[in-house]
Coordinates of C-alpha atoms and ligand atoms in Angstrom, one line a residue:
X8 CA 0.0 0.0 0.0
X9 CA 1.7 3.4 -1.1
X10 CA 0.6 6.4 1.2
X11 CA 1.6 9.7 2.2
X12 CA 1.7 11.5 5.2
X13 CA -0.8 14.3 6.1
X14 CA 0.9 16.1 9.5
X15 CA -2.5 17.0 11.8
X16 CA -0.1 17.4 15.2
X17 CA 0.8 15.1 18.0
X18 CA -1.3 12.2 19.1
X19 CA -3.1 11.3 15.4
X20 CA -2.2 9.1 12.2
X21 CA -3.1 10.7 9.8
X22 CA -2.4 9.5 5.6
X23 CA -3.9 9.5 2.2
X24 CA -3.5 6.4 0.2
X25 CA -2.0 6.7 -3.4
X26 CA -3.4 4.4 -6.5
X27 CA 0.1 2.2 -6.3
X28 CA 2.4 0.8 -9.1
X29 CA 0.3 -1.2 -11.5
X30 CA -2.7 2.1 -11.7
X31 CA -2.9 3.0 -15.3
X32 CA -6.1 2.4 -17.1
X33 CA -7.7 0.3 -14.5
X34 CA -10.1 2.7 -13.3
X35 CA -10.0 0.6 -9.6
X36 CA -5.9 -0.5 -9.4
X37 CA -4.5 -0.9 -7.4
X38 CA -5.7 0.3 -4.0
X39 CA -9.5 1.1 -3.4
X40 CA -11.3 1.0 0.1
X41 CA -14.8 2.4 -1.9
X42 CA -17.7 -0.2 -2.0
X43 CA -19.9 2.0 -3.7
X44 CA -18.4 3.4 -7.0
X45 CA -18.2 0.1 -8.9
X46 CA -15.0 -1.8 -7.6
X47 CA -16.0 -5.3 -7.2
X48 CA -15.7 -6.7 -3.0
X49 CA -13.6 -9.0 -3.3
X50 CA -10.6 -6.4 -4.1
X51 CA -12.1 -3.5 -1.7
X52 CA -12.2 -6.4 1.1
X53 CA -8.4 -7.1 0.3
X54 CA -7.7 -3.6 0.5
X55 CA -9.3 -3.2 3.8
X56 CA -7.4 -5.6 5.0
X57 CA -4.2 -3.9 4.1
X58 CA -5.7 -0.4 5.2
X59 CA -6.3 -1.6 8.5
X60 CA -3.2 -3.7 9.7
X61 CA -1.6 0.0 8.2
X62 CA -4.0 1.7 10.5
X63 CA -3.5 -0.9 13.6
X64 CA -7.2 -1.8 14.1
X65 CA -9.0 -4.8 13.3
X66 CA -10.9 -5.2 9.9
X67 CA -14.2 -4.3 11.2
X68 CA -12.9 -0.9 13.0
X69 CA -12.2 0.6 9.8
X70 CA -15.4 3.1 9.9
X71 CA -16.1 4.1 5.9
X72 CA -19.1 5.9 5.4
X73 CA -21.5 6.2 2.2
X74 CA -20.6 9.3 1.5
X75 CA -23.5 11.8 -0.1
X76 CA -22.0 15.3 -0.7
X77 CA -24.1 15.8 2.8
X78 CA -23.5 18.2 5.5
X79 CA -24.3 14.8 8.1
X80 CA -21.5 14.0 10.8
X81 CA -21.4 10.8 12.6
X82 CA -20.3 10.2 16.3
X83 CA -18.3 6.6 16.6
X84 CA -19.0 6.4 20.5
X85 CA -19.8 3.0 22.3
X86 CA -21.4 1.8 19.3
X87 CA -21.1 2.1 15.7
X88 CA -23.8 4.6 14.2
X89 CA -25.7 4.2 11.3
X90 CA -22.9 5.6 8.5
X91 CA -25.3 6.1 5.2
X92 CA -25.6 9.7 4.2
X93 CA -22.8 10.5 6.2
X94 CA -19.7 12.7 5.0
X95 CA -17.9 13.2 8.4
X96 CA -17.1 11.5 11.3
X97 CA -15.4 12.1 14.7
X98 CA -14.5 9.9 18.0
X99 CA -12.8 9.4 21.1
X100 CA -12.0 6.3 20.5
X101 CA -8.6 5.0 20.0
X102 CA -9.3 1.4 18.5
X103 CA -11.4 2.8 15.6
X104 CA -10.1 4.2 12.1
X105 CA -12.0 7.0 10.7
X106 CA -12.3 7.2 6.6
X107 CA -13.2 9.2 4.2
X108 CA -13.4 8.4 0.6
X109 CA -12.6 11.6 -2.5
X110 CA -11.2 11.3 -5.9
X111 CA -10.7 15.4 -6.5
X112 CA -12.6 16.4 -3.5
X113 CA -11.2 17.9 -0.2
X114 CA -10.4 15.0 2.5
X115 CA -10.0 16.7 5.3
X116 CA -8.3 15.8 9.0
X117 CA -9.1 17.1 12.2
X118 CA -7.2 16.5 15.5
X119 CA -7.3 17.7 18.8
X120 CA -4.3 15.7 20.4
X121 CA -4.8 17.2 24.1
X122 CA -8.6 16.6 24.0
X123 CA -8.5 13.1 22.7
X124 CA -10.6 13.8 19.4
X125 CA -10.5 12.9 15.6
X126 CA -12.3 13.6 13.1
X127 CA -12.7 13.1 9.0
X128 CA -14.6 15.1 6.5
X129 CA -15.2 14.9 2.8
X130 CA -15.4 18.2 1.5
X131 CA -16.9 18.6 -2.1
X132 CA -18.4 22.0 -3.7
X133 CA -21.6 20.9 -2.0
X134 CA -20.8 20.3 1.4
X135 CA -18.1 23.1 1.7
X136 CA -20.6 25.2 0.6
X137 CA -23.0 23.8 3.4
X138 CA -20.8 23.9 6.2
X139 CA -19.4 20.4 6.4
X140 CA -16.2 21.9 8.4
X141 CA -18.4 24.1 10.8
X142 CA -20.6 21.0 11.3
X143 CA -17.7 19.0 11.9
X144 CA -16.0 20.9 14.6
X145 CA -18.8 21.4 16.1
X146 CA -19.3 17.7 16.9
X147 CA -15.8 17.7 17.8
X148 CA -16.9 20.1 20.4
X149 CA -19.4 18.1 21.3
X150 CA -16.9 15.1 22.2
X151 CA -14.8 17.3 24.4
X152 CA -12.6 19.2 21.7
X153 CA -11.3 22.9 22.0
X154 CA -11.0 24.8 18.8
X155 CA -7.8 26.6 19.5
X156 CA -6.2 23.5 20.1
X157 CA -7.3 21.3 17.1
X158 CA -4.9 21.4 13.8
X159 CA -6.2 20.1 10.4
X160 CA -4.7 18.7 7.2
X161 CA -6.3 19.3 3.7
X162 CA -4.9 15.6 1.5
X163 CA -4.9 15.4 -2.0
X164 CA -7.6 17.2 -4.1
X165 CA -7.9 19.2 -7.4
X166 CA -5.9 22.2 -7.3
X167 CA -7.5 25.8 -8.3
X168 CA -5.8 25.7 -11.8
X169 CA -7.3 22.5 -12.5
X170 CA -11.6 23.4 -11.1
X171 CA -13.1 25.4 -14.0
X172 CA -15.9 26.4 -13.4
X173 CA -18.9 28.5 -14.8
X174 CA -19.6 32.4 -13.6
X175 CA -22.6 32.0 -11.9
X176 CA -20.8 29.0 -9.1
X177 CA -17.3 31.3 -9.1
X178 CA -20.2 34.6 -8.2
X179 CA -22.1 32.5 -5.4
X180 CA -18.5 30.9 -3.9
X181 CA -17.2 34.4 -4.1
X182 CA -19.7 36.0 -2.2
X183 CA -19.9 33.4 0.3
X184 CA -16.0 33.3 0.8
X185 CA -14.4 36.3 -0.4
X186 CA -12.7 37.3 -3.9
X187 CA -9.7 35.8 -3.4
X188 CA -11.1 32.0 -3.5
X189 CA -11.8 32.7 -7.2
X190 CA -9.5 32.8 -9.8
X191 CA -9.3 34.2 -13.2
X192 CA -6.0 33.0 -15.2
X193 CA -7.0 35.3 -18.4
X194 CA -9.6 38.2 -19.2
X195 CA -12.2 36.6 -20.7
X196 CA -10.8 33.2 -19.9
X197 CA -13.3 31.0 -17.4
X198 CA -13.0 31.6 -13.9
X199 CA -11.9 28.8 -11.6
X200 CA -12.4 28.5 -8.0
X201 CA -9.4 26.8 -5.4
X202 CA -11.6 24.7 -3.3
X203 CA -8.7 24.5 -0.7
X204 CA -8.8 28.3 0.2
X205 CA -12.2 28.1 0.5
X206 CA -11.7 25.2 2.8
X207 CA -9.2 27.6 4.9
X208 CA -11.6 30.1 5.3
X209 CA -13.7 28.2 7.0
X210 CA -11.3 26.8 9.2
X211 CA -10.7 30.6 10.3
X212 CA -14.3 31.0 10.4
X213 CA -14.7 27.7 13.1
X214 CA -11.7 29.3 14.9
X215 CA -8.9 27.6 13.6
X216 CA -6.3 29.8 11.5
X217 CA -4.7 28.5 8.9
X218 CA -1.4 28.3 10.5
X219 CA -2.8 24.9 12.1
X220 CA -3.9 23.6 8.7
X221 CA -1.6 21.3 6.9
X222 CA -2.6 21.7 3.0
X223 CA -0.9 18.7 0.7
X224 CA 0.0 20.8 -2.3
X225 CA -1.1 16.9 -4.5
X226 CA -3.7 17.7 -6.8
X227 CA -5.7 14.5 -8.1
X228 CA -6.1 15.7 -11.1
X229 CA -2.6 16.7 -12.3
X230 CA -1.3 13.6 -10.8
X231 CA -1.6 10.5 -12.0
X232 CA -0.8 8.4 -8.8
X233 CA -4.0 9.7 -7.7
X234 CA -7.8 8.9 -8.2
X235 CA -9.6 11.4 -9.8
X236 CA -13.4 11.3 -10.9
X237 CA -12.8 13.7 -13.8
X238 CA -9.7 11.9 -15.0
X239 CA -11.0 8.4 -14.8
X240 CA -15.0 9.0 -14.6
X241 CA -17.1 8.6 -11.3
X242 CA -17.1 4.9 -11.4
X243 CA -13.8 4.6 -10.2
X244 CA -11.6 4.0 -7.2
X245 CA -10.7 6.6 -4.8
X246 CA -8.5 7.7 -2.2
X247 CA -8.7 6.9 1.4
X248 CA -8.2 9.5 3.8
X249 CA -7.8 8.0 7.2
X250 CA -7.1 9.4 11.4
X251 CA -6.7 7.3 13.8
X252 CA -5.9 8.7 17.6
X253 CA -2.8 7.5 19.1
X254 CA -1.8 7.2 22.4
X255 CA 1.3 8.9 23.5
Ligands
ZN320 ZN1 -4.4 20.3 -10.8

């Protein structure tokens, strides 16, 4: 299993899976945890398995959600919540692996090492729009975290230079998040709007400045080692953003 690193501070692992070797034209090689774009079980099981011993928990404490482009947070406490139409989760718990699941999306970490809480969030045009980060840290809060001590990481996603978009999304993310998170390379040219500063923002809105967010600088799209829905179409694998508390 290939991997990198996302740094989210003391007392969390936290990574992004890569494709591996053999990707190429298989839409689903060579690593995919996601049971609902198409891969058959068989090699998502087999990936688990590897994601897990990676993670240190057992099989079955790998939580993976069926993601929805919602605004819904999920609470792994003393038992294991319902995780359909669920796009973050958070948790005490240090025996449980939290993951999220993006191919040019935001995957997005949350640690507060002191307090004992993790949390994952899948951060797509829809839900950054709808507050998936506020909603997120605010069930954070709810398990005992403290805003100014929680640092973030932003994984792999599309960059700015690579999200074209129309004028009417760059006017309504514009207004909602300031000029700056859209961009316009040439006059005339269509804007495009960086998804990761709009992330940033509100981080700074929850409390949480960006010095304390980690931002991998991968884009999916640009990068082959990646998944990305828009190089490879929706029915494809994706990458596995996982955080995991541990104990120091
Ligand atoms: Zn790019």
């Amino acid at each position: 299993m290939d991997m990198i690193r996302l740094d989210a501070g003391c007392g969390a692992l936290a990574l992004s899976t890569l494709r591996g070797a053999s990707g190429g034209d298989d839409a689903y090689a060579a690593f995919n945890v996601c049971h609902y774009t198409g891969d058959d079980a068989e090699h998502v099981g087999r990936c688990r398995g590897e994601l897990a011993a990676v993670a240190g928990v057992d099989a079955d404490r790998l939580v993976i959600p069926r993601q929805t482009h919602s605004v819904n947070v999920a609470v792994v406490g003393d038992v294991m919540p319902d995780v359909e139409n669920v796009d973050a989760l958070v948790t005490r718990r240090s025996d449980v692996a939290l993951v999220v699941n993006t191919a040019d999306c935001l995957p997005i970490v949350l640690n507060d090492g002191a307090g004992g809480v993790v949390g994952v969030a899948h951060g797509g045009w829809r839900g950054l729009y709808g507050g998936i980060i506020e909603a997120t840290v605010s069930a954070m809060k709810g398990c005992g975290a403290e805003t100014e001590r929680v640092r973030a990481a932003i994984g792999p996603c599309i960059c700015g230079g690579c999200y074209e978009v129309d004028e009417e999304f760059a006017e309504m993310f514009a207004a909602a998040f300031g000029e700056e998170v859209r961009i316009v390379y040439s006059e005339g040219g269509k804007p495009h709007v960086d998804l990761r500063e709009v992330a940033l923002r509100q981080f700074e809105r929850c409390g949480i400045g960006r010095e304390r967010v980690f931002v991998s600088e991968l884009c999916s799209r640009c990068d082959e080692r990646l998944f990305s829905a828009r190089r490879l179409g929706v029915r494809s694998g994706r990458i596995a953003t996982v955080v995991k508390r541990v104990l120091t």
